[in-house]
Amino acid sequence: MSTDTIDLESAYSAVSDTYKGTGDIHAACRAARARSPIFVGDFIRQFGVPTNAGMQQGTRPTFALFRHQDVMAVLRDASAYTSGFIAEGLGAFFDGLIILAMDGDQHRDVRALLQPAFMPETVNKWRDQIDAVIRKDFLEPMAARGKADLMEFGLEFPIREMYALMGFPTDNPDAYRRYAGWALAMVGGNQIDPAKAGEARRNAGIAVKLLYDAILEVVVRRRADGSRGDDLIGRLLRAEHQGRRLDDHEVTTFVRSLLPAAGETTTRTFSSVMTLLLTTPGLQARVRADRSLVPKLIDEAVRFEPVATFKVRETARDVEFHGVTIPKGSFIQCMVASANRDEAVFERPDEFDIDRKVKPSFGFGFGPHMCIGQFVAKLELACAVNAILDLLPGLRLDPDMPAPVIEGAQLRGAAHIHVLWD
Ligand code: HEM
């Protein structure tokens, strides 16, 4: 791997290829849900995607749950169902503040420290800045072309936004592309193919180190300059909970973990939102005329096509579901793609319907680990959809190009969205 730049598109396709797998996850979940609410064994294995359960095949008993109420019960109870094993899978180079893999009091305290920087009242202050980046840096220069693959924009804007929100210097326009490539190399480190695994892990290790050095330099400088500013790094440097503050290493490792957490997930969600907007008859005209529908469009897309189709937890004690005892130390695969379409909770669950009554679904997770950045993601996506509708009149799919397809067994999204406009 070059230590300087990584081609963003190929890094993204490498991640997509890894997590795409085979088979139709929605059909498999529907069939499994009809058969039994619990699957004894590694349900995910059939799709050929890497999972922590898969990486440690045979070492622990594994189960899968499909119902809305069961997935909710597991995700909401972080004392019985833990996440610490995630750190083992990532390897020792991922030290520092990896909140996703924390449990118990440590998770609660760190989350309380970080949370204020991500609440709607803080995030909404960033609206104009987010909107300006989307319009000025991306869509206005594109508007005269009359045609494009919307994913050229979708691939870049979330990392570009995070880069700006974090408070990195904006006088180095190439730096964010480098960061984006490194962040994708981190996500791509978990290859299932043994032939690719060694190199992918090495690349992930290099990327992790390069990002650390680059971010630490900014963090140290910002602290020396008085920890000021309304951006994320400024807020994290000043954050305090029960008399505790974050040190430079913690701010750096947390910020580093945000790039993969915030980039690729938002890119994929954008691809599903736009695909559903452009392929559902009559929907674009409605949303164009009534922009209050944009948040409903996003929420329903996150239910209908969650980026991450499942979440894994480890049992901290023996538990029982549907008469099956799940021993302490087992993996439970919480099938988000299934729970989000559970017919016991959602009417016509396989229909994309932005008018449906709002009920909890799990595309941003649930419970103590629920996505801390969800308000940032929703704001970015709403700004993107509104700007596209404003700046690209007569937007439609390009009939001469393949139509977009939302696919992937573990991480879902559309790779291309070829469009025309007037
Ligand atoms: C549409 C885009 C996004 C999706 C679909 C998404 C999805 C998720 C999900 C499902 C989880 C829960 C993981 C678990 O329970 O194990 C999560 C956690 C997290 N997300 Fe997001 N996310 C998105 C955007 C973002 C953004 C923009 C940020 C940062 C600004 C972010 C930061 C995080 C962090 C730090 C966690 C860990 C929280 C914890 O463990 O307490 N995410 N995300």
Short mmCIF file of C-alpha atoms and ligand atoms in Angstrom, two decimals:
data_model
loop_
_atom_site.label_atom_id
_atom_site.label_comp_id
_atom_site.label_asym_id
_atom_site.label_seq_id
_atom_site.Cartn_x
_atom_site.Cartn_y
_atom_site.Cartn_z
CA MET A 1 0.00 0.00 0.00
CA SER A 2 1.24 3.46 -0.84
CA THR A 3 1.85 5.44 2.27
CA ASP A 4 0.59 8.53 0.51
CA THR A 5 -2.63 8.09 -1.43
CA ILE A 6 -5.05 5.24 -1.91
CA ASP A 7 -7.52 5.31 -4.77
CA LEU A 8 -10.82 5.89 -3.04
CA GLU A 9 -13.01 4.04 -5.49
CA SER A 10 -10.92 0.88 -5.51
CA ALA A 11 -10.58 0.94 -1.70
CA TYR A 12 -14.38 1.23 -1.47
CA SER A 13 -14.98 -1.61 -3.93
CA ALA A 14 -12.50 -3.79 -2.02
CA VAL A 15 -14.59 -3.27 1.13
CA SER A 16 -17.84 -3.87 -0.79
CA ASP A 17 -16.47 -7.08 -2.34
CA THR A 18 -15.47 -8.39 1.08
CA TYR A 19 -18.80 -7.73 2.75
CA LYS A 20 -21.05 -8.46 -0.22
CA GLY A 21 -21.06 -12.24 0.06
CA THR A 22 -23.57 -14.36 -1.79
CA GLY A 23 -27.30 -14.94 -1.53
CA ASP A 24 -30.32 -12.75 -0.75
CA ILE A 25 -30.17 -11.76 2.90
CA HIS A 26 -33.78 -10.52 3.02
CA ALA A 27 -35.16 -13.75 1.50
CA ALA A 28 -32.98 -15.87 3.79
CA CYS A 29 -34.15 -13.94 6.86
CA ARG A 30 -37.81 -14.12 5.80
CA ALA A 31 -37.55 -17.90 5.39
CA ALA A 32 -35.62 -18.33 8.65
CA ARG A 33 -38.14 -16.17 10.54
CA ALA A 34 -41.01 -18.29 9.26
CA ARG A 35 -39.20 -21.51 10.24
CA SER A 36 -38.13 -20.64 13.79
CA PRO A 37 -37.36 -17.49 15.80
CA ILE A 38 -33.93 -18.88 16.67
CA PHE A 39 -31.20 -20.51 14.60
CA VAL A 40 -28.72 -22.77 16.38
CA GLY A 41 -25.37 -22.29 14.64
CA ASP A 42 -23.63 -19.64 12.55
CA PHE A 43 -26.44 -18.28 10.35
CA ILE A 44 -24.15 -15.76 8.67
CA ARG A 45 -21.72 -18.39 7.50
CA GLN A 46 -23.88 -19.29 4.47
CA PHE A 47 -23.30 -15.81 2.99
CA GLY A 48 -19.51 -16.05 2.90
CA VAL A 49 -18.83 -12.74 4.65
CA PRO A 50 -16.35 -12.16 7.48
CA THR A 51 -17.79 -12.03 10.98
CA ASN A 52 -16.20 -12.28 14.36
CA ALA A 53 -18.11 -15.51 14.83
CA GLY A 54 -16.72 -16.67 11.49
CA MET A 55 -13.19 -15.61 12.32
CA GLN A 56 -13.23 -17.78 15.38
CA GLN A 57 -15.24 -20.58 13.82
CA GLY A 58 -15.83 -23.46 16.15
CA THR A 59 -14.39 -21.72 19.18
CA ARG A 60 -17.71 -20.60 20.59
CA PRO A 61 -21.33 -21.72 20.28
CA THR A 62 -23.21 -19.37 17.93
CA PHE A 63 -26.93 -18.54 17.57
CA ALA A 64 -29.01 -16.16 15.48
CA LEU A 65 -32.18 -14.26 16.43
CA PHE A 66 -34.67 -12.89 13.89
CA ARG A 67 -37.57 -11.26 15.69
CA HIS A 68 -37.90 -7.54 16.41
CA GLN A 69 -38.52 -8.11 20.13
CA ASP A 70 -35.54 -10.47 20.50
CA VAL A 71 -33.08 -8.23 18.66
CA MET A 72 -34.27 -5.30 20.77
CA ALA A 73 -33.91 -7.33 23.99
CA VAL A 74 -30.29 -8.21 23.19
CA LEU A 75 -29.17 -4.79 21.95
CA ARG A 76 -30.76 -2.92 24.86
CA ASP A 77 -29.06 -5.03 27.58
CA ALA A 78 -25.32 -4.41 27.37
CA SER A 79 -24.62 -6.13 30.69
CA ALA A 80 -25.89 -9.54 29.56
CA TYR A 81 -24.77 -9.10 25.92
CA THR A 82 -21.30 -7.62 25.57
CA SER A 83 -19.16 -6.16 22.77
CA GLY A 84 -15.61 -6.52 24.15
CA PHE A 85 -14.80 -9.37 21.75
CA ILE A 86 -14.83 -6.83 18.87
CA ALA A 87 -11.48 -5.51 20.09
CA GLU A 88 -9.96 -9.01 19.87
CA GLY A 89 -10.97 -9.24 16.21
CA LEU A 90 -9.46 -5.87 15.40
CA GLY A 91 -6.06 -6.74 16.80
CA ALA A 92 -3.66 -5.04 19.11
CA PHE A 93 -2.92 -2.12 16.77
CA PHE A 94 -6.42 -0.81 17.45
CA ASP A 95 -5.60 0.33 20.95
CA GLY A 96 -7.07 3.42 22.53
CA LEU A 97 -10.62 4.63 22.69
CA ILE A 98 -12.65 2.12 20.68
CA ILE A 99 -16.05 2.82 22.19
CA LEU A 100 -17.78 0.21 20.04
CA ALA A 101 -15.83 -2.54 21.83
CA MET A 102 -16.26 -1.22 25.40
CA ASP A 103 -18.53 -2.71 28.02
CA GLY A 104 -20.01 -1.85 31.40
CA ASP A 105 -18.97 1.21 33.39
CA GLN A 106 -16.11 2.03 31.05
CA HIS A 107 -18.52 2.31 28.11
CA ARG A 108 -21.05 4.29 30.14
CA ASP A 109 -18.48 6.82 31.34
CA VAL A 110 -16.82 7.32 27.97
CA ARG A 111 -20.16 7.58 26.19
CA ALA A 112 -21.29 10.23 28.72
CA LEU A 113 -18.13 12.20 28.00
CA LEU A 114 -18.59 12.08 24.23
CA GLN A 115 -22.37 12.32 23.94
CA PRO A 116 -22.81 16.11 24.30
CA ALA A 117 -20.70 16.73 21.20
CA PHE A 118 -23.19 14.68 19.15
CA MET A 119 -26.58 15.87 20.45
CA PRO A 120 -28.99 17.52 18.00
CA GLU A 121 -28.57 20.99 19.54
CA THR A 122 -24.82 20.82 18.84
CA VAL A 123 -25.08 19.04 15.53
CA ASN A 124 -27.71 21.41 14.13
CA LYS A 125 -25.26 24.29 14.51
CA TRP A 126 -23.20 22.58 11.82
CA ARG A 127 -26.05 22.62 9.28
CA ASP A 128 -24.88 25.62 7.24
CA GLN A 129 -21.32 24.34 7.14
CA ILE A 130 -22.45 20.86 6.05
CA ASP A 131 -24.76 22.31 3.43
CA ALA A 132 -22.06 24.62 2.06
CA VAL A 133 -19.58 21.76 1.61
CA ILE A 134 -22.17 19.68 -0.27
CA ARG A 135 -23.24 22.50 -2.57
CA LYS A 136 -20.02 24.42 -3.19
CA ASP A 137 -17.45 21.61 -3.16
CA PHE A 138 -19.50 18.98 -4.94
CA LEU A 139 -22.89 19.66 -6.53
CA GLU A 140 -22.51 23.16 -7.97
CA PRO A 141 -19.36 22.17 -9.94
CA MET A 142 -21.22 19.02 -11.12
CA ALA A 143 -24.52 20.71 -12.07
CA ALA A 144 -23.49 21.84 -15.59
CA ARG A 145 -22.59 18.29 -16.65
CA GLY A 146 -26.17 17.06 -17.02
CA LYS A 147 -25.23 13.49 -16.13
CA ALA A 148 -23.19 11.68 -13.51
CA ASP A 149 -22.84 8.67 -11.29
CA LEU A 150 -24.22 10.08 -8.03
CA MET A 151 -21.86 7.76 -6.16
CA GLU A 152 -18.88 9.88 -7.26
CA PHE A 153 -20.36 12.41 -4.86
CA GLY A 154 -21.67 9.80 -2.39
CA LEU A 155 -18.27 8.26 -1.91
CA GLU A 156 -16.56 11.49 -0.99
CA PHE A 157 -18.88 13.85 0.80
CA PRO A 158 -19.26 12.04 4.17
CA ILE A 159 -15.52 11.92 4.86
CA ARG A 160 -15.12 15.46 3.55
CA GLU A 161 -17.85 16.55 5.99
CA MET A 162 -16.27 14.73 8.93
CA TYR A 163 -12.92 16.21 8.05
CA ALA A 164 -14.42 19.72 8.22
CA LEU A 165 -16.51 19.03 11.35
CA MET A 166 -13.51 17.65 13.18
CA GLY A 167 -11.77 20.96 12.63
CA PHE A 168 -8.89 19.88 10.44
CA PRO A 169 -7.14 22.66 8.58
CA THR A 170 -8.96 23.21 5.29
CA ASP A 171 -5.90 24.50 3.43
CA ASN A 172 -4.86 20.97 2.43
CA PRO A 173 -7.53 19.76 -0.02
CA ASP A 174 -5.84 16.42 -0.76
CA ALA A 175 -5.50 15.38 2.86
CA TYR A 176 -9.10 14.27 3.34
CA ARG A 177 -8.88 11.90 0.35
CA ARG A 178 -5.82 10.35 1.96
CA TYR A 179 -7.67 9.99 5.25
CA ALA A 180 -10.68 8.49 3.46
CA GLY A 181 -8.47 5.88 1.78
CA TRP A 182 -6.79 4.98 5.05
CA ALA A 183 -10.16 4.72 6.80
CA LEU A 184 -11.38 2.30 4.12
CA ALA A 185 -8.19 0.25 4.39
CA MET A 186 -8.97 -0.09 8.12
CA VAL A 187 -12.47 -1.41 7.35
CA GLY A 188 -11.10 -3.72 4.66
CA GLY A 189 -8.65 -5.40 7.06
CA ASN A 190 -11.08 -8.19 7.91
CA GLN A 191 -10.83 -10.35 4.75
CA ILE A 192 -12.36 -13.81 4.63
CA ASP A 193 -10.16 -15.04 1.76
CA PRO A 194 -6.92 -16.30 3.37
CA ALA A 195 -4.99 -15.31 0.23
CA LYS A 196 -5.99 -11.68 0.74
CA ALA A 197 -6.12 -11.68 4.54
CA GLY A 198 -2.41 -11.20 5.22
CA GLU A 199 -1.98 -8.20 2.95
CA ALA A 200 -5.29 -6.62 3.98
CA ARG A 201 -4.31 -6.88 7.64
CA ARG A 202 -0.89 -5.39 6.92
CA ASN A 203 -2.50 -2.51 5.00
CA ALA A 204 -4.99 -1.94 7.80
CA GLY A 205 -2.09 -1.83 10.26
CA ILE A 206 -0.22 0.75 8.17
CA ALA A 207 -3.37 2.85 7.69
CA VAL A 208 -4.13 2.81 11.41
CA LYS A 209 -0.65 4.10 12.19
CA LEU A 210 -0.64 6.76 9.46
CA LEU A 211 -4.01 8.09 10.58
CA TYR A 212 -2.88 8.12 14.19
CA ASP A 213 0.19 10.22 13.43
CA ALA A 214 -1.73 12.65 11.24
CA ILE A 215 -4.53 13.16 13.77
CA LEU A 216 -2.24 13.33 16.82
CA GLU A 217 -0.30 16.17 15.23
CA VAL A 218 -3.52 18.21 14.90
CA VAL A 219 -4.72 17.29 18.42
CA VAL A 220 -1.43 18.30 20.07
CA ARG A 221 -1.38 21.60 18.19
CA ARG A 222 -5.01 22.35 19.03
CA ARG A 223 -4.44 21.70 22.73
CA ALA A 224 -1.36 23.93 22.73
CA ASP A 225 -3.48 26.64 21.08
CA GLY A 226 -5.96 26.57 23.99
CA SER A 227 -8.46 23.82 22.99
CA ARG A 228 -10.80 26.36 21.46
CA GLY A 229 -13.42 26.05 18.71
CA ASP A 230 -16.89 24.65 18.15
CA ASP A 231 -15.66 21.81 15.98
CA LEU A 232 -15.47 18.21 17.18
CA ILE A 233 -11.81 18.18 18.20
CA GLY A 234 -12.25 21.42 20.16
CA ARG A 235 -15.32 19.96 21.91
CA LEU A 236 -13.58 16.66 22.67
CA LEU A 237 -10.54 18.43 24.12
CA ARG A 238 -12.82 20.37 26.50
CA ALA A 239 -15.26 17.48 27.26
CA GLU A 240 -15.51 16.52 30.92
CA HIS A 241 -17.49 13.90 32.85
CA GLN A 242 -17.19 13.48 36.64
CA GLY A 243 -13.96 15.46 36.65
CA ARG A 244 -12.34 13.36 33.93
CA ARG A 245 -11.07 14.66 30.59
CA LEU A 246 -9.70 12.86 27.53
CA ASP A 247 -5.95 12.82 26.96
CA ASP A 248 -4.33 13.32 23.54
CA HIS A 249 -4.11 9.59 22.88
CA GLU A 250 -7.83 9.14 23.63
CA VAL A 251 -8.97 12.07 21.49
CA THR A 252 -6.74 10.84 18.65
CA THR A 253 -7.91 7.22 18.76
CA PHE A 254 -11.57 8.23 19.07
CA VAL A 255 -11.33 10.63 16.14
CA ARG A 256 -9.55 7.95 14.15
CA SER A 257 -12.35 5.46 14.83
CA LEU A 258 -14.90 8.03 13.64
CA LEU A 259 -13.60 8.14 10.07
CA PRO A 260 -14.60 4.57 9.23
CA ALA A 261 -17.68 4.78 11.49
CA ALA A 262 -18.93 7.92 9.78
CA GLY A 263 -17.73 7.61 6.20
CA GLU A 264 -18.63 4.37 4.57
CA THR A 265 -21.87 3.93 6.55
CA THR A 266 -23.17 7.30 5.36
CA THR A 267 -22.02 6.61 1.79
CA ARG A 268 -23.94 3.33 1.73
CA THR A 269 -27.05 4.84 3.30
CA PHE A 270 -26.93 7.68 0.77
CA SER A 271 -26.83 5.10 -2.04
CA SER A 272 -29.90 3.30 -0.70
CA VAL A 273 -31.82 6.55 -0.04
CA MET A 274 -31.20 7.81 -3.58
CA THR A 275 -31.89 4.44 -5.21
CA LEU A 276 -35.23 4.14 -3.39
CA LEU A 277 -36.10 7.77 -4.15
CA LEU A 278 -35.42 7.30 -7.87
CA THR A 279 -37.00 3.87 -8.29
CA THR A 280 -40.20 4.19 -6.22
CA PRO A 281 -42.94 5.46 -8.59
CA GLY A 282 -44.11 9.02 -7.84
CA LEU A 283 -41.87 9.44 -4.81
CA GLN A 284 -39.42 11.98 -6.18
CA ALA A 285 -42.22 14.35 -7.26
CA ARG A 286 -43.79 14.18 -3.79
CA VAL A 287 -40.52 14.77 -1.92
CA ARG A 288 -39.47 17.53 -4.32
CA ALA A 289 -42.73 19.37 -3.61
CA ASP A 290 -42.76 18.72 0.15
CA ARG A 291 -39.33 18.72 1.75
CA SER A 292 -40.72 17.84 5.16
CA LEU A 293 -40.81 14.29 3.74
CA VAL A 294 -36.99 14.10 3.49
CA PRO A 295 -36.47 12.87 7.09
CA LYS A 296 -39.22 10.24 6.59
CA LEU A 297 -37.52 9.10 3.41
CA ILE A 298 -34.24 8.67 5.29
CA ASP A 299 -35.78 6.89 8.30
CA GLU A 300 -37.70 4.45 6.12
CA ALA A 301 -34.61 3.74 4.00
CA VAL A 302 -32.65 2.93 7.18
CA ARG A 303 -35.41 0.50 8.23
CA PHE A 304 -35.88 -1.06 4.79
CA GLU A 305 -32.21 -1.34 3.84
CA PRO A 306 -30.01 -1.11 6.96
CA VAL A 307 -26.35 -0.78 6.01
CA ALA A 308 -25.26 -3.36 8.58
CA THR A 309 -27.57 -6.35 8.25
CA PHE A 310 -26.64 -7.84 11.64
CA LYS A 311 -24.89 -7.07 14.93
CA VAL A 312 -23.07 -9.67 17.03
CA ARG A 313 -22.98 -9.80 20.83
CA GLU A 314 -21.38 -12.21 23.30
CA THR A 315 -23.40 -13.59 26.22
CA ALA A 316 -22.03 -12.66 29.65
CA ARG A 317 -24.20 -15.33 31.32
CA ASP A 318 -26.49 -18.20 30.36
CA VAL A 319 -29.69 -16.92 28.73
CA GLU A 320 -32.72 -18.56 27.19
CA PHE A 321 -34.66 -17.74 24.02
CA HIS A 322 -37.65 -19.77 22.81
CA GLY A 323 -36.74 -22.74 24.97
CA VAL A 324 -33.12 -22.82 23.81
CA THR A 325 -30.41 -22.25 26.42
CA ILE A 326 -27.60 -20.05 25.13
CA PRO A 327 -24.57 -20.63 27.32
CA LYS A 328 -22.31 -17.89 28.67
CA GLY A 329 -19.57 -17.02 26.16
CA SER A 330 -21.70 -17.68 23.04
CA PHE A 331 -22.11 -15.38 20.08
CA ILE A 332 -25.57 -14.10 19.20
CA GLN A 333 -26.09 -12.79 15.69
CA CYS A 334 -28.86 -10.18 15.94
CA MET A 335 -30.38 -10.14 12.47
CA VAL A 336 -31.19 -6.46 11.96
CA ALA A 337 -32.30 -7.08 8.36
CA SER A 338 -34.89 -9.50 9.72
CA ALA A 339 -36.06 -7.52 12.75
CA ASN A 340 -36.54 -4.39 10.60
CA ARG A 341 -38.98 -6.38 8.44
CA ASP A 342 -40.68 -8.42 11.15
CA GLU A 343 -44.33 -8.77 10.09
CA ALA A 344 -45.36 -8.91 13.75
CA VAL A 345 -44.37 -5.23 14.04
CA PHE A 346 -44.44 -3.72 10.55
CA GLU A 347 -47.42 -4.01 8.21
CA ARG A 348 -46.41 -4.94 4.65
CA PRO A 349 -42.78 -5.05 5.84
CA ASP A 350 -41.31 -5.66 2.38
CA GLU A 351 -42.87 -2.48 1.01
CA PHE A 352 -40.90 0.75 1.03
CA ASP A 353 -43.43 3.21 2.46
CA ILE A 354 -42.33 6.58 3.80
CA ASP A 355 -45.81 7.18 5.25
CA ARG A 356 -45.68 4.27 7.67
CA LYS A 357 -46.09 4.87 11.40
CA VAL A 358 -42.71 5.41 13.03
CA LYS A 359 -41.58 2.49 15.19
CA PRO A 360 -38.11 1.64 16.43
CA SER A 361 -35.92 -0.21 13.94
CA PHE A 362 -32.25 -1.09 14.23
CA GLY A 363 -30.34 0.44 11.31
CA PHE A 364 -28.53 2.72 13.78
CA GLY A 365 -28.42 -0.01 16.43
CA PHE A 366 -30.36 0.21 19.71
CA GLY A 367 -29.60 0.61 23.42
CA PRO A 368 -26.33 1.79 24.96
CA HIS A 369 -24.23 1.40 21.79
CA MET A 370 -26.79 3.04 19.49
CA CYS A 371 -25.03 5.13 16.87
CA ILE A 372 -23.65 8.24 18.57
CA GLY A 373 -23.38 9.94 15.16
CA GLN A 374 -26.92 9.33 13.97
CA PHE A 375 -27.90 13.01 14.09
CA VAL A 376 -24.79 13.94 12.12
CA ALA A 377 -25.56 11.23 9.56
CA LYS A 378 -29.22 12.22 9.21
CA LEU A 379 -28.32 15.89 8.84
CA GLU A 380 -25.70 15.16 6.18
CA LEU A 381 -28.11 12.93 4.29
CA ALA A 382 -30.96 15.45 4.48
CA CYS A 383 -28.65 18.24 3.24
CA ALA A 384 -27.47 15.98 0.40
CA VAL A 385 -30.99 15.02 -0.75
CA ASN A 386 -32.24 18.62 -0.58
CA ALA A 387 -29.24 19.98 -2.45
CA ILE A 388 -29.60 17.32 -5.17
CA LEU A 389 -33.29 18.17 -5.62
CA ASP A 390 -32.50 21.91 -5.70
CA LEU A 391 -29.54 21.80 -8.05
CA LEU A 392 -30.37 18.88 -10.39
CA PRO A 393 -33.81 19.60 -11.96
CA GLY A 394 -35.57 16.79 -13.81
CA LEU A 395 -33.36 14.21 -12.09
CA ARG A 396 -33.91 10.68 -13.48
CA LEU A 397 -32.07 7.40 -13.96
CA ASP A 398 -29.91 7.26 -17.10
CA PRO A 399 -31.72 4.77 -19.39
CA ASP A 400 -28.47 3.93 -21.20
CA MET A 401 -26.73 2.76 -18.04
CA PRO A 402 -27.45 -0.14 -15.67
CA ALA A 403 -30.06 0.69 -13.02
CA PRO A 404 -28.78 0.90 -9.41
CA VAL A 405 -29.03 -2.26 -7.32
CA ILE A 406 -28.93 -2.34 -3.50
CA GLU A 407 -26.97 -5.46 -2.64
CA GLY A 408 -24.72 -7.04 -0.05
CA ALA A 409 -25.20 -9.70 2.61
CA GLN A 410 -23.39 -7.87 5.41
CA LEU A 411 -22.98 -4.28 4.25
CA ARG A 412 -25.70 -3.12 1.87
CA GLY A 413 -25.70 -0.35 -0.69
CA ALA A 414 -25.66 0.45 -4.42
CA ALA A 415 -22.27 0.82 -6.10
CA HIS A 416 -23.45 3.17 -8.89
CA ILE A 417 -26.40 5.47 -9.48
CA HIS A 418 -26.21 6.76 -13.05
CA VAL A 419 -28.48 9.76 -13.51
CA LEU A 420 -29.38 12.51 -15.98
CA TRP A 421 -30.89 15.94 -15.30
CA ASP A 422 -32.04 18.95 -17.35
C1 HEM B 1 -25.99 6.47 8.02
C2 HEM B 1 -24.83 6.38 8.62
C3 HEM B 1 -24.55 5.52 9.84
C4 HEM B 1 -25.04 4.28 10.16
C5 HEM B 1 -26.01 3.43 9.37
C6 HEM B 1 -24.44 3.93 11.44
C7 HEM B 1 -24.71 2.75 12.12
C8 HEM B 1 -24.27 2.46 13.39
C9 HEM B 1 -24.66 1.31 14.17
C10 HEM B 1 -25.62 0.21 13.70
C11 HEM B 1 -24.03 1.37 15.37
C12 HEM B 1 -24.19 0.39 16.55
C13 HEM B 1 -23.07 -0.60 16.61
C14 HEM B 1 -23.31 -1.68 17.68
O1 HEM B 1 -24.36 -1.71 18.32
O2 HEM B 1 -22.42 -2.53 17.83
C15 HEM B 1 -23.21 2.56 15.34
C16 HEM B 1 -22.38 2.96 16.37
C17 HEM B 1 -21.55 4.05 16.29
N1 HEM B 1 -21.56 5.02 15.30
FE1 HEM B 1 -22.66 5.03 13.64
N2 HEM B 1 -23.63 4.94 11.85
C18 HEM B 1 -23.66 5.93 10.90
C19 HEM B 1 -23.01 7.15 10.95
C20 HEM B 1 -22.19 7.55 11.95
C21 HEM B 1 -21.55 8.84 12.04
C22 HEM B 1 -21.77 9.99 11.06
C23 HEM B 1 -20.76 8.82 13.15
C24 HEM B 1 -19.90 9.91 13.73
C25 HEM B 1 -20.07 11.18 13.53
C26 HEM B 1 -20.91 7.51 13.77
C27 HEM B 1 -20.27 7.10 14.92
C28 HEM B 1 -20.58 5.95 15.62
C29 HEM B 1 -19.92 5.55 16.86
C30 HEM B 1 -18.80 6.28 17.57
C31 HEM B 1 -20.55 4.37 17.28
C32 HEM B 1 -20.23 3.56 18.54
C33 HEM B 1 -21.15 3.97 19.66
C34 HEM B 1 -20.98 3.13 20.90
O3 HEM B 1 -20.45 2.01 20.84
O4 HEM B 1 -21.40 3.60 21.98
N3 HEM B 1 -21.79 6.78 13.02
N4 HEM B 1 -23.39 3.22 14.14
#
